[in-house]
Short mmCIF file of C-alpha atoms and ligand atoms in Angstrom, two decimals:
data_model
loop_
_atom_site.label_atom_id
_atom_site.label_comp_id
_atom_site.label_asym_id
_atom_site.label_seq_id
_atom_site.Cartn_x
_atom_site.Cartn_y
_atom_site.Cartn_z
CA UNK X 237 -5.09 3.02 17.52
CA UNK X 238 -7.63 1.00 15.51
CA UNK X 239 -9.25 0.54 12.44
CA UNK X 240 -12.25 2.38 14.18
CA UNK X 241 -10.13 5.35 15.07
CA UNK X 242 -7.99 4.83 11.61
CA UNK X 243 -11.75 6.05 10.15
CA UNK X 244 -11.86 8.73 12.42
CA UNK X 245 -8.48 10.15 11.75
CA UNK X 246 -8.70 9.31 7.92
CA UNK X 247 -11.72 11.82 7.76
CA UNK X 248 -9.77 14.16 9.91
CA UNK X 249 -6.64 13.89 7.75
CA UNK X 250 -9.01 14.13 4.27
CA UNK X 251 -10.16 17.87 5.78
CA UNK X 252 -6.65 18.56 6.16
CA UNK X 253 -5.49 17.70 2.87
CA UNK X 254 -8.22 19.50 1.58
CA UNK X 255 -6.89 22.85 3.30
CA UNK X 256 -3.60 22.29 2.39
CA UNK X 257 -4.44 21.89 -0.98
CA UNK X 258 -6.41 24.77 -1.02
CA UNK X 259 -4.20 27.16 0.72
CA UNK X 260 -0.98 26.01 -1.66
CA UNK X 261 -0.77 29.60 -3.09
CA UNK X 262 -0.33 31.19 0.11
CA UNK X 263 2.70 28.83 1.05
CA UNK X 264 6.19 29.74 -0.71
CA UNK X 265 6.68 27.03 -2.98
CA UNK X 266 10.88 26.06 -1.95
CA UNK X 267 11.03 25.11 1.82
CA UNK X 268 12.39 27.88 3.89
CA UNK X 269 13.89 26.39 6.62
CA UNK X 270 17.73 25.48 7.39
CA UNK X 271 18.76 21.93 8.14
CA UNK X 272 18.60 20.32 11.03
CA UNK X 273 15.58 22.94 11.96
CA UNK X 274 12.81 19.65 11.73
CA UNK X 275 15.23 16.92 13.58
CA UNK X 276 16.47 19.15 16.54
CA UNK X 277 12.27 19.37 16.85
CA UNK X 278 12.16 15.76 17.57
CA UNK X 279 12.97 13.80 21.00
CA UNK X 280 16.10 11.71 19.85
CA UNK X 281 14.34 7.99 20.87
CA UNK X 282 11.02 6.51 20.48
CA UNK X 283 8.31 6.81 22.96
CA UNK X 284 8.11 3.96 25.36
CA UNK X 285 4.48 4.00 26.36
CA UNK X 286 1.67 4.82 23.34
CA UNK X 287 0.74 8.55 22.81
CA UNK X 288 -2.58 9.85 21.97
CA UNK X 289 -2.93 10.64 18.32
CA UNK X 290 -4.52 13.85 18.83
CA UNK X 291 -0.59 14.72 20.39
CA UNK X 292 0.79 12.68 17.13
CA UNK X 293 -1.15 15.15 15.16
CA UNK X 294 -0.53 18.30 15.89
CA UNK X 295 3.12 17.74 16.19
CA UNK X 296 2.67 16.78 12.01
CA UNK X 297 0.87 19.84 11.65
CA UNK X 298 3.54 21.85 13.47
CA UNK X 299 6.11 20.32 12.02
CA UNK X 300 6.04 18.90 8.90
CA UNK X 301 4.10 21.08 6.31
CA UNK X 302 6.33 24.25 7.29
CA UNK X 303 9.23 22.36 6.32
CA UNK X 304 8.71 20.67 3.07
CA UNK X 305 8.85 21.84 -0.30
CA UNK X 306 5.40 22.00 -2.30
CA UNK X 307 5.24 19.19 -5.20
CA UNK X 308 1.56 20.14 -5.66
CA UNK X 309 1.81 23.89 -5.33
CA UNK X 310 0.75 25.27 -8.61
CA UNK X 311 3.94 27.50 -9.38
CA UNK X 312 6.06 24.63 -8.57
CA UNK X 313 8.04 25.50 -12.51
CA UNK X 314 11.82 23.49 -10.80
CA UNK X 315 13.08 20.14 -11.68
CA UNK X 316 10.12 17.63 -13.45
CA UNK X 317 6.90 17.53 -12.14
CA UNK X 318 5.72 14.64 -9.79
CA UNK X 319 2.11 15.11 -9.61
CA UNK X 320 -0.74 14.04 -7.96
CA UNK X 321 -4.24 13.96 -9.27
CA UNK X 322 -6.76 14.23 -6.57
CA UNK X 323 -8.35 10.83 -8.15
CA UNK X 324 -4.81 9.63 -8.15
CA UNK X 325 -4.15 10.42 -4.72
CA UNK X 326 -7.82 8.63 -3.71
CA UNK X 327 -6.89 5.57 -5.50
CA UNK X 328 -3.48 5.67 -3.27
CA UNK X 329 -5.73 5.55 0.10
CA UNK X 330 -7.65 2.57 -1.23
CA UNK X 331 -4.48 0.64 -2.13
CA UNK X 332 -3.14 1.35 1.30
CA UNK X 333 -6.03 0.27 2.58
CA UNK X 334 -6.12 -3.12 1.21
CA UNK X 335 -2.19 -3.16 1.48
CA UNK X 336 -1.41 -5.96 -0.67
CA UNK X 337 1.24 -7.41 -2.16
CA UNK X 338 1.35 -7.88 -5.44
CA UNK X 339 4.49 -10.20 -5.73
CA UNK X 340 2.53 -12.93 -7.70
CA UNK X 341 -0.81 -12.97 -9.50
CA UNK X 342 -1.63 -15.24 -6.69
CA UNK X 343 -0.69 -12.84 -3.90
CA UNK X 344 -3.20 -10.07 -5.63
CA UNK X 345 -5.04 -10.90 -8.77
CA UNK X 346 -6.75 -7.77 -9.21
CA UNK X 347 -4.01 -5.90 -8.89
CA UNK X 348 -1.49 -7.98 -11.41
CA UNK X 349 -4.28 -7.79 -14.16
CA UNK X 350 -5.34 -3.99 -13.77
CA UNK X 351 -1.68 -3.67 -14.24
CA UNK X 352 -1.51 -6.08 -17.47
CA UNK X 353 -4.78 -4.02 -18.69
CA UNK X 354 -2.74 -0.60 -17.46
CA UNK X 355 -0.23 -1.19 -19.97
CA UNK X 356 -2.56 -1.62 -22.98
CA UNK X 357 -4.33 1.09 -22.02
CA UNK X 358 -1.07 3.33 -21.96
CA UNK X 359 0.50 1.51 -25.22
CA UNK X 360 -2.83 2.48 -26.92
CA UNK X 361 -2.72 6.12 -25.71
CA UNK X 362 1.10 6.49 -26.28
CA UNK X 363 0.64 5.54 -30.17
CA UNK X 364 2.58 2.44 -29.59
CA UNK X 365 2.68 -0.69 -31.40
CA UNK X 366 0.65 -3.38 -30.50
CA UNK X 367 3.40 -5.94 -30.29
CA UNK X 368 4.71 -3.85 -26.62
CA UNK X 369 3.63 -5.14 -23.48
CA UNK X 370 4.80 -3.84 -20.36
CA UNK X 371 5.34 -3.89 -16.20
CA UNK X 372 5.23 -1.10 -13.72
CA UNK X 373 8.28 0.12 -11.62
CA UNK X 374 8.98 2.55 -8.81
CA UNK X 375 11.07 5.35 -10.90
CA UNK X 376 12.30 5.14 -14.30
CA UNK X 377 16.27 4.74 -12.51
CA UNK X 378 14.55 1.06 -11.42
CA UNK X 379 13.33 0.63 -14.93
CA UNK X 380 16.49 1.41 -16.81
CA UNK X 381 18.37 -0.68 -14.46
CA UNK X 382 16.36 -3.61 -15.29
CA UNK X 383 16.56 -2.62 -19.36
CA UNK X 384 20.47 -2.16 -18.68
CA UNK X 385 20.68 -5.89 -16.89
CA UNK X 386 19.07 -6.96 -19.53
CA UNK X 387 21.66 -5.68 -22.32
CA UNK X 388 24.80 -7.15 -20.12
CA UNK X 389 23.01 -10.61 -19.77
CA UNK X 390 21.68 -10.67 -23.43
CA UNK X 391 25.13 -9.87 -24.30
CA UNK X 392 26.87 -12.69 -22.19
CA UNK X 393 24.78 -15.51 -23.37
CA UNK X 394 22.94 -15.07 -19.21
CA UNK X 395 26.44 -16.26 -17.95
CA UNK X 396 27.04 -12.85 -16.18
CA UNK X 397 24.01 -14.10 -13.80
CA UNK X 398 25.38 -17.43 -12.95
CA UNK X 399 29.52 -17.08 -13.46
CA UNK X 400 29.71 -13.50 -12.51
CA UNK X 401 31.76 -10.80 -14.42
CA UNK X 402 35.35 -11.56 -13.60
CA UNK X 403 36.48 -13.48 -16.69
CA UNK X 404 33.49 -12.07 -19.31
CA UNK X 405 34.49 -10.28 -22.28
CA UNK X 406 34.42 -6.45 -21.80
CA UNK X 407 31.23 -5.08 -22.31
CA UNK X 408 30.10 -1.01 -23.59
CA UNK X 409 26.89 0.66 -23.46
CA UNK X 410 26.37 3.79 -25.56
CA UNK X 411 24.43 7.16 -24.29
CA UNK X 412 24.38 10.86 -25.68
CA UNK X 413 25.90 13.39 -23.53
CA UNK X 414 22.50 14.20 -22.73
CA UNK X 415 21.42 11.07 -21.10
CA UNK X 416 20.11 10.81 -17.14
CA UNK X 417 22.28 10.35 -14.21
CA UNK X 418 20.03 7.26 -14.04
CA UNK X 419 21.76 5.73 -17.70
CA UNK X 420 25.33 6.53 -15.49
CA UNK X 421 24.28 4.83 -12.31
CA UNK X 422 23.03 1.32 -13.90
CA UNK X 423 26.72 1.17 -16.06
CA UNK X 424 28.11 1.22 -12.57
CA UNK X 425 25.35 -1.12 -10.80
CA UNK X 426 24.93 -3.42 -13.48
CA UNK X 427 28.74 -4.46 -12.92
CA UNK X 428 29.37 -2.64 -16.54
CA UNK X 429 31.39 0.22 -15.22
CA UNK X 430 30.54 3.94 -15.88
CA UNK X 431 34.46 4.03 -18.27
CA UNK X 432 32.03 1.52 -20.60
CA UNK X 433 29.42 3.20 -20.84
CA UNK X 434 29.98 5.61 -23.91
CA UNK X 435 28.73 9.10 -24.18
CA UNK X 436 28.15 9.39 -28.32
CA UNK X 437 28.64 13.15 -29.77
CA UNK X 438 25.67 15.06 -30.01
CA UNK X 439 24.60 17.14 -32.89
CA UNK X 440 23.69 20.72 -33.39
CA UNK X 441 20.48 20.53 -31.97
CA UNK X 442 21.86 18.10 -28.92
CA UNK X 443 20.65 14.90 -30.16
CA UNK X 444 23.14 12.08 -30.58
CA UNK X 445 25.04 11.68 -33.90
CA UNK X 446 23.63 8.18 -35.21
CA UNK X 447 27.23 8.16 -37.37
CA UNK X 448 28.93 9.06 -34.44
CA UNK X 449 27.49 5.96 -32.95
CA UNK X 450 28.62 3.26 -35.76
CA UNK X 451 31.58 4.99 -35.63
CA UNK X 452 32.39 4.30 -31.67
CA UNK X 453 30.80 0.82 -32.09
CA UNK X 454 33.16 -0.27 -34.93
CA UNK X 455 36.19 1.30 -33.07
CA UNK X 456 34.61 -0.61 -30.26
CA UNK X 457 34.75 -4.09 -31.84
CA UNK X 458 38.11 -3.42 -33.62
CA UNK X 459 39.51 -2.82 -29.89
CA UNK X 460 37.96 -6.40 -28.66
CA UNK X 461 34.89 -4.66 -26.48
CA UNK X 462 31.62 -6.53 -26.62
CA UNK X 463 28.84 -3.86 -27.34
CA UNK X 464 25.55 -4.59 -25.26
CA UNK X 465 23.05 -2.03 -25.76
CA UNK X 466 22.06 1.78 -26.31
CA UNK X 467 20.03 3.89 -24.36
CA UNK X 468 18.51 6.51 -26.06
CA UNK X 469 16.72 9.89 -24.86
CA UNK X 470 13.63 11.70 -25.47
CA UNK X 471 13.34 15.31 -23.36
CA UNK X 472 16.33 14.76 -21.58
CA UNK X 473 16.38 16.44 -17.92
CA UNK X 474 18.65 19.15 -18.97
CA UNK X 475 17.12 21.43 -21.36
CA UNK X 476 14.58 18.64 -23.04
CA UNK X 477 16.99 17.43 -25.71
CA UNK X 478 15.69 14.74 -27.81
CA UNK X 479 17.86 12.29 -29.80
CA UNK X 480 16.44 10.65 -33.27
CA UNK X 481 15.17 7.33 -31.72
CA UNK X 482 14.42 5.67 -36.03
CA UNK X 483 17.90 6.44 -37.23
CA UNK X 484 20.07 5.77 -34.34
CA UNK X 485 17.50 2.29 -32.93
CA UNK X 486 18.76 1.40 -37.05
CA UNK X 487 22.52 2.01 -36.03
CA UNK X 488 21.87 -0.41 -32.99
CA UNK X 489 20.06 -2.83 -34.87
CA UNK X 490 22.80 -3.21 -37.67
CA UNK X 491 25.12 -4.23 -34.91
CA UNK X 492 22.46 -6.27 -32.76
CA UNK X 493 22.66 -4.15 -29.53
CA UNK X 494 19.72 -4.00 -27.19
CA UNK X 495 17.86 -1.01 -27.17
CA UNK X 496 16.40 0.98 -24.40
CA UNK X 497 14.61 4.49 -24.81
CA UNK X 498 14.53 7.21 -21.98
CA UNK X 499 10.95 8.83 -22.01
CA UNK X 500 10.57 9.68 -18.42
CA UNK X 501 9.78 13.21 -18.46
CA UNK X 502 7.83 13.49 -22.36
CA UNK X 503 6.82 10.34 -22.77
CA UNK X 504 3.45 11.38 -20.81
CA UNK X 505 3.03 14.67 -23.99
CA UNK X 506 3.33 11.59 -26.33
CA UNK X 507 -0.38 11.02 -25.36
CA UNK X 508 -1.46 13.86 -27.89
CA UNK X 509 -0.18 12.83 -31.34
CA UNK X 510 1.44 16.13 -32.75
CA UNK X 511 4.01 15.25 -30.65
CA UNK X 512 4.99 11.94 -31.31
CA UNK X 513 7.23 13.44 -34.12
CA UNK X 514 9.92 13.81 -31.29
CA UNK X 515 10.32 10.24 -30.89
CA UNK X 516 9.82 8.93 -34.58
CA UNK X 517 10.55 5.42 -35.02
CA UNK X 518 10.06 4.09 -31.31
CA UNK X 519 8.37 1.33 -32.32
CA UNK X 520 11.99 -0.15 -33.18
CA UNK X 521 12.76 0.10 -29.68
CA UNK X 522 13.40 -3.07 -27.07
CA UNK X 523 12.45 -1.34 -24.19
CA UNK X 524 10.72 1.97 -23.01
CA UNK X 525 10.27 4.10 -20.01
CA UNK X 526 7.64 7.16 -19.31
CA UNK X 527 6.76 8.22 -15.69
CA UNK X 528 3.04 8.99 -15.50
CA UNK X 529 4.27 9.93 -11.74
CA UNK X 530 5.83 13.07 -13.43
CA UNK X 531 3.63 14.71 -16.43
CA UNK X 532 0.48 12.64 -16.42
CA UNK X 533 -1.11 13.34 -12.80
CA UNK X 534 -0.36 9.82 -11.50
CA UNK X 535 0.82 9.97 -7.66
CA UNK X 536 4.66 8.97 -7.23
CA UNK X 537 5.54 6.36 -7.69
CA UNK X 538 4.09 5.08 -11.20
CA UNK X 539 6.81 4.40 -13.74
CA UNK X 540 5.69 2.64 -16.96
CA UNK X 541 8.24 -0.16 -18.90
CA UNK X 542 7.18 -1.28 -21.88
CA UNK X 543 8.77 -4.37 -23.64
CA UNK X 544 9.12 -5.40 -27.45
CA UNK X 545 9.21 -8.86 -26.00
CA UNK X 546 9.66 -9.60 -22.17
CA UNK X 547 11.41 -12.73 -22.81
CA UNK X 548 15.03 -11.40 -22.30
CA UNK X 549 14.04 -9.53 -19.25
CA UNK X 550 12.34 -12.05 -17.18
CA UNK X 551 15.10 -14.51 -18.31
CA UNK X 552 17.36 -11.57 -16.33
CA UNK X 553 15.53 -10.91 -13.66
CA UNK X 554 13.26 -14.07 -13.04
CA UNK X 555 14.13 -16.67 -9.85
CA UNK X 556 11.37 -18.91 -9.38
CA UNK X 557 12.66 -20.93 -5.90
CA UNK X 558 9.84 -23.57 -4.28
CA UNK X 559 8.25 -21.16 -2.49
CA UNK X 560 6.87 -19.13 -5.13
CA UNK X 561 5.74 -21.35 -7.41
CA UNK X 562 1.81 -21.37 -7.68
CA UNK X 563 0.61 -24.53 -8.03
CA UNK X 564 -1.69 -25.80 -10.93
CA UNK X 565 -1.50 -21.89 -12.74
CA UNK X 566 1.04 -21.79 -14.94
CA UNK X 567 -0.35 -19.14 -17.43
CA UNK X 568 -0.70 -16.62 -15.64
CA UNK X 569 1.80 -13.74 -14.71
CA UNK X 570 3.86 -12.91 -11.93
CA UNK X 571 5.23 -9.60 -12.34
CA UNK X 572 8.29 -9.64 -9.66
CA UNK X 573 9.54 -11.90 -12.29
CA UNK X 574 9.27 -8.50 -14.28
CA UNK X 575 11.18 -6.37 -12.00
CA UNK X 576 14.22 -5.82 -9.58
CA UNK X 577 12.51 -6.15 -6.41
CA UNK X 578 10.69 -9.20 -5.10
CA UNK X 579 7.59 -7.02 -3.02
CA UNK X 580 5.42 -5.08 -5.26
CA UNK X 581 2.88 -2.11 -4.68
CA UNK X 582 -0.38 -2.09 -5.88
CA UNK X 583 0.08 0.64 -8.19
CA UNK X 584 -1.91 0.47 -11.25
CA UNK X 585 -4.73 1.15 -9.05
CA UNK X 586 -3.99 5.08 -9.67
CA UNK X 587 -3.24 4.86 -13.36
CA UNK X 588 -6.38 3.23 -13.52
CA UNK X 589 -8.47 6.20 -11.72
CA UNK X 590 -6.65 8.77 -12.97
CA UNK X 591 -6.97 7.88 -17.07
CA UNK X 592 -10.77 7.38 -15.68
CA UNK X 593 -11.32 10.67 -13.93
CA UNK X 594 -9.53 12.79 -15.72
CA UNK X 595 -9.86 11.08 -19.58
CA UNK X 596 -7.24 11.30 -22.04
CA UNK X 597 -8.69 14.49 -23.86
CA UNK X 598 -8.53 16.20 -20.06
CA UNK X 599 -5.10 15.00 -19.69
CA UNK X 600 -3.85 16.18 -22.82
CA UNK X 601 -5.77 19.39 -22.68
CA UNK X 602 -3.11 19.99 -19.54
CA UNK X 603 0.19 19.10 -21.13
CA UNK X 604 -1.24 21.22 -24.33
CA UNK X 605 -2.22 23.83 -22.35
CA UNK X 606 1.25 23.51 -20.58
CA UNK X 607 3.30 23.82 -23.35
CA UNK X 608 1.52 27.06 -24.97
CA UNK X 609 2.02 28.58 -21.14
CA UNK X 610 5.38 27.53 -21.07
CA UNK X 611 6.26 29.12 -24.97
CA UNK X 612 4.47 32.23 -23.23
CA UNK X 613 6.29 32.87 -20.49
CA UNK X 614 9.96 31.77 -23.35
CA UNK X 615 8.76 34.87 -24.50
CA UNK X 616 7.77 37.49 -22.02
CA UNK X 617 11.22 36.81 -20.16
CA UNK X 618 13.68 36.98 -23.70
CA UNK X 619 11.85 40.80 -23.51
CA UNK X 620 12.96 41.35 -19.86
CA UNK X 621 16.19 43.40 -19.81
CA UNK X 622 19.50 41.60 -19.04
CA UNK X 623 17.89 37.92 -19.29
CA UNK X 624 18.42 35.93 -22.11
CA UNK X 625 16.15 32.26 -23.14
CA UNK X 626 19.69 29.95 -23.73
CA UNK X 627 17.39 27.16 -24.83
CA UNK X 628 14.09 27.66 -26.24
CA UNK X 629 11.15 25.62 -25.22
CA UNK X 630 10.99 21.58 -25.98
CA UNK X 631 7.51 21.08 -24.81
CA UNK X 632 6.93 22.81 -21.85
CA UNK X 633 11.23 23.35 -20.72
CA UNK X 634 13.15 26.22 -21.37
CA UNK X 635 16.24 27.73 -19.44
CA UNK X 636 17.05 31.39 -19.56
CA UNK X 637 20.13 33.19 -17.92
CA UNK X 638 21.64 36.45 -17.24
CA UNK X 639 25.05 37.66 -19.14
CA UNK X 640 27.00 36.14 -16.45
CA UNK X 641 26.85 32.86 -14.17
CA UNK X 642 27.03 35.22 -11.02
CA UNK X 643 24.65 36.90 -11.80
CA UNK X 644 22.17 33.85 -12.76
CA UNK X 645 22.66 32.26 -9.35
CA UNK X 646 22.40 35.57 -7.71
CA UNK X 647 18.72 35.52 -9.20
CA UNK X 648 18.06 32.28 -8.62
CA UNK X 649 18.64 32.26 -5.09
CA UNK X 650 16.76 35.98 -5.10
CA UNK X 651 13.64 33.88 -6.96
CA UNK X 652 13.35 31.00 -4.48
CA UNK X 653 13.35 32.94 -1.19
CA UNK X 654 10.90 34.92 -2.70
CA UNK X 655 9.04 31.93 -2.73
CA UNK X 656 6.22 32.77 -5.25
CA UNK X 657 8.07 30.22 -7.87
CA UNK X 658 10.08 27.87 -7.38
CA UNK X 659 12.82 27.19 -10.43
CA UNK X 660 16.04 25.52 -10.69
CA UNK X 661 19.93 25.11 -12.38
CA UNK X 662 21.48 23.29 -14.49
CA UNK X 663 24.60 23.87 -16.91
CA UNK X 664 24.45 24.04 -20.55
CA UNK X 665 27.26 24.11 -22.44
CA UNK X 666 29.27 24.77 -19.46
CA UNK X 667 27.09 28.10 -18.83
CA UNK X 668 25.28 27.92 -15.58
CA UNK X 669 21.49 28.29 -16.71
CA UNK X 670 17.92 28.68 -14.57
CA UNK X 671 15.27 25.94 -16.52
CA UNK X 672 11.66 26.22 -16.28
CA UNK X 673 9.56 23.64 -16.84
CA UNK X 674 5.59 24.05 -17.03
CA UNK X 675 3.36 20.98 -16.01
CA UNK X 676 2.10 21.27 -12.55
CA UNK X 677 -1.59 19.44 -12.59
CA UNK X 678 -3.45 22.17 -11.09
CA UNK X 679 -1.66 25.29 -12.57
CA UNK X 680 -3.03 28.09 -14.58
CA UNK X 681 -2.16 30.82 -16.97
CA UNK X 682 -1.94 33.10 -13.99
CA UNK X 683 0.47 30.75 -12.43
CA UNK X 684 2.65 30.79 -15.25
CA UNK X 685 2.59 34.62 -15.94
CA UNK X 686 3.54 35.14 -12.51
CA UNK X 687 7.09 33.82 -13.48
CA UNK X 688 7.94 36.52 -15.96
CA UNK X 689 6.39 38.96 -13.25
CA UNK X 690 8.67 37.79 -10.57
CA UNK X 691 11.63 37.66 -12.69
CA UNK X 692 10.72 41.54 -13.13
CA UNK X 693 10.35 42.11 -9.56
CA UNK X 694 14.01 40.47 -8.68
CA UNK X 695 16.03 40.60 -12.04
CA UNK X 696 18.55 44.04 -11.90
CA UNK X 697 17.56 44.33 -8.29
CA UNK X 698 21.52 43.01 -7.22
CA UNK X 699 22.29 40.61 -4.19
C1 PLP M 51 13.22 12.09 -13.99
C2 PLP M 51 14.03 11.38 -14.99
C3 PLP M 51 14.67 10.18 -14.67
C4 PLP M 51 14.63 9.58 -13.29
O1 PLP M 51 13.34 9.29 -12.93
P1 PLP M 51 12.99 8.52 -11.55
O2 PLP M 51 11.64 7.95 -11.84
O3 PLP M 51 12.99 9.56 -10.50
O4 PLP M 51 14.04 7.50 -11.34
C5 PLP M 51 15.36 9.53 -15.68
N1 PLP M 51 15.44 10.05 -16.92
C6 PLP M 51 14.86 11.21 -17.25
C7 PLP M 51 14.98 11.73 -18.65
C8 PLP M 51 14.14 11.92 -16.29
O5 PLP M 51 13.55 13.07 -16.63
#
């Protein structure tokens, strides 16, 4: 294969995507397959001679879309969204097509300064204050790594970096219960350990207690620990839970922690400004994270950092060894110095098309749209018989259940091999609870009525 029959096959593979995309409704949204049904399809080594891509092909066609679970099916209601704009998705092909680099501004120039423009454009949007800057990651788990580095080595003077941990003073990070797996996982790769990382009491309405947080900080210091930093939430994953970023970012401050907020999921809603109530104060923050890769119609991956002041960061994660130095630019930037890994994607290139093709007033028409459907749908189910909303909607997620937690997984399971929605679990308060969460790209009323009218189909109808 060549580039002249990588044009060929491109076309061919555009009219495909342009079926599948169009025949999404038809599909059942969850995969319905059992596993090991794709690899037991597949000869167990590589092909020694080349095959003909027309053979290539159609084994994709008969084996792949059958098998996978629809991101971009418009009743896709489970997890968070990870959407893909169709401009998004063009902007991917033409990045892959130049398949850059974009280690240094050297090594892609176009790409590092659509990025640096990217982030103003985004900071502007968001509300934010002009002092934030800002880099692009793979997933926000990358991004609060980085932020999370950046609290232990702020913390230990940088010595963490160069002496290692073995003989530092303890360190402690501070969550609310309703942090991300993600806040969990960089306590325990950042060398902090997950027993230091403390999980602050929540209040009433699930946001973290900003006197329960001087409180564990002061019993912290009294017991020798070295506080680093605290991570903060806004629409956490399991029912949308929001802690108050002003009051607790003041808590932090009075004790000189670095700050980090979790936005992953509603930072994209903070586009339209009668939401930005949910995360008053962010402007105090040291660091931020939204995925437009989940809410905003930017193709995964896209996940958005911005920075008070990337000074502490870069010091973190910056190596500049002989053979990436540029010589005779030294004002320009070079963004792996920004991030964890060294190789970069060219991935502003989407953010760019997407705020473009769409505008901001058609992206925010979507989440505004999505979080009327979603308050909609809150309703029509808390009428159905025997189902109950356990958390009303924050923005477009809700979770409903039936009396019991046998029963609820019972009609989950019922919902997704019916395969005309596709929801899923979580726990709440130690009930086991079904969440919905509205924000597909392409989805419409219809698509979100349909969920009430499945749950009447299947609810009451027993295993
Ligand atoms: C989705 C999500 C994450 C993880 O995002 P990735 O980009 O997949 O790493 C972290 N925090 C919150 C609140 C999320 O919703």
């Amino acid at each position: 294969m060549n580039h002249d029959d990588l044009a060929h096959w491109s076309k061919r593979a555009a009219d495909w995507a342009r079926a599948y995309h169009a025949g999404l409704r038809d599909r059942p949204v969850r995969a319905q397959t059992r596993p090991g049904n794709t690899a037991a399809r597949l000869p167990v080594a590589a092909p020694e001679t080349p095959e003909p891509m027309e053979a290539i092909f159609a084994d994709f066609e008969a084996f792949v879309p059958g098998a996978m679970t629809h991101w971009q099916h418009p009743r896709f209601f489970a997890y968070f969204p990870a959407n893909a704009a169709p401009a998004s998705m063009l902007a991917e092909q033409l990045a892959n097509a130049i398949a850059a680099q974009a280690m240094l501004w050297q090594t892609a120039p176009a790409a590092t300064e659509i990025e640096e423009v990217m982030l103003g454009w985004m900071r502007r949007a968001l509300g934010l204050a002009p002092h934030f800057t800002g880099t692009i990651h793979d997933s926000a788990t990358t991004a609060t790594l980085a932020a999370v580095l950046t609290m232990r080595e702020r913390a230990l003077g940088w010595a963490g970096n160069t002496a290692g941990l073995a003989l530092q003073p303890r360190l402690r990070l501070y969550a609310s219960a309703q942090a991300h797996s993600s806040v969990d996982k960089a306590a325990r790769v950042a060398g902090i350990g997950q027993d230091n990382l403390v999980k602050v009491a929540t209040d009433a309405d699930f946001a973290m207690d900003p006197a329960a947080l001087d409180t564990a900080i002061r019993a912290d210091l009294a017991a020798g620990y070295r506080p680093a930093g605290l991570i903060l939430c806004v629409g956490g994953t399991g029912i949308g839970a929001s802690d108050r970023i002003g009051d607790s970012l003041a808590v932090a401050r009075a004790h000189g922690l670095y700050t980090h907020v979790d936005a992953a999921w509603a930072g994209s809603a903070m586009i339209c400004p009668e939401f930005r109530p949910l995360w008053a104060g962010i402007d105090g923050a040291d660091s931020i994270v939204m995925n437009p890769h989940k809410w905003l119609g930017v193709q995964f991956d896209c996940s958005l950092q911005f920075l008070a002041d990337p000074a502490p960061q870069v010091k973190t994660l910056g190596l500049r060894p002989d053979y990436l130095e540029t010589l005779g630019q030294s004002d320009v930037t070079d963004f792996n110095e920004w991030t964890l890994p060294l190789g970069r994607r060219f991935r502003a290139l989407k953010l760019w098309f997407t705020l473009r093709a769409y505008g901001l007033e058609g992206l925010r028409a979507r989440i505004r749209n999505h979080v009327a459907w979603a308050e909609e749908a809150a309703a029509a189910i808390a009428a159905l018989p025997g189902l109950e909303i356990v958390t009303a909607p924050r923005l477009s997620l809700f979770t409903f259940a039936c009396t019991d937690d046998a029963a609820t997984e019972a009609l989950l399971r019922r919902i997704n091999d019916d395969g005309r929605i596709y929801l899923t679990q979580t726990r709440h308060e130690g009930r086991f609870v079904i969440r919905v969460q509205v924000g597909q790209f392409d989805c419409t009323r219809d698509d979100v009525t349909t969920i009430p009218a499945v749950l009447a189909d299947l609810a009451g109808h027993g295993g």
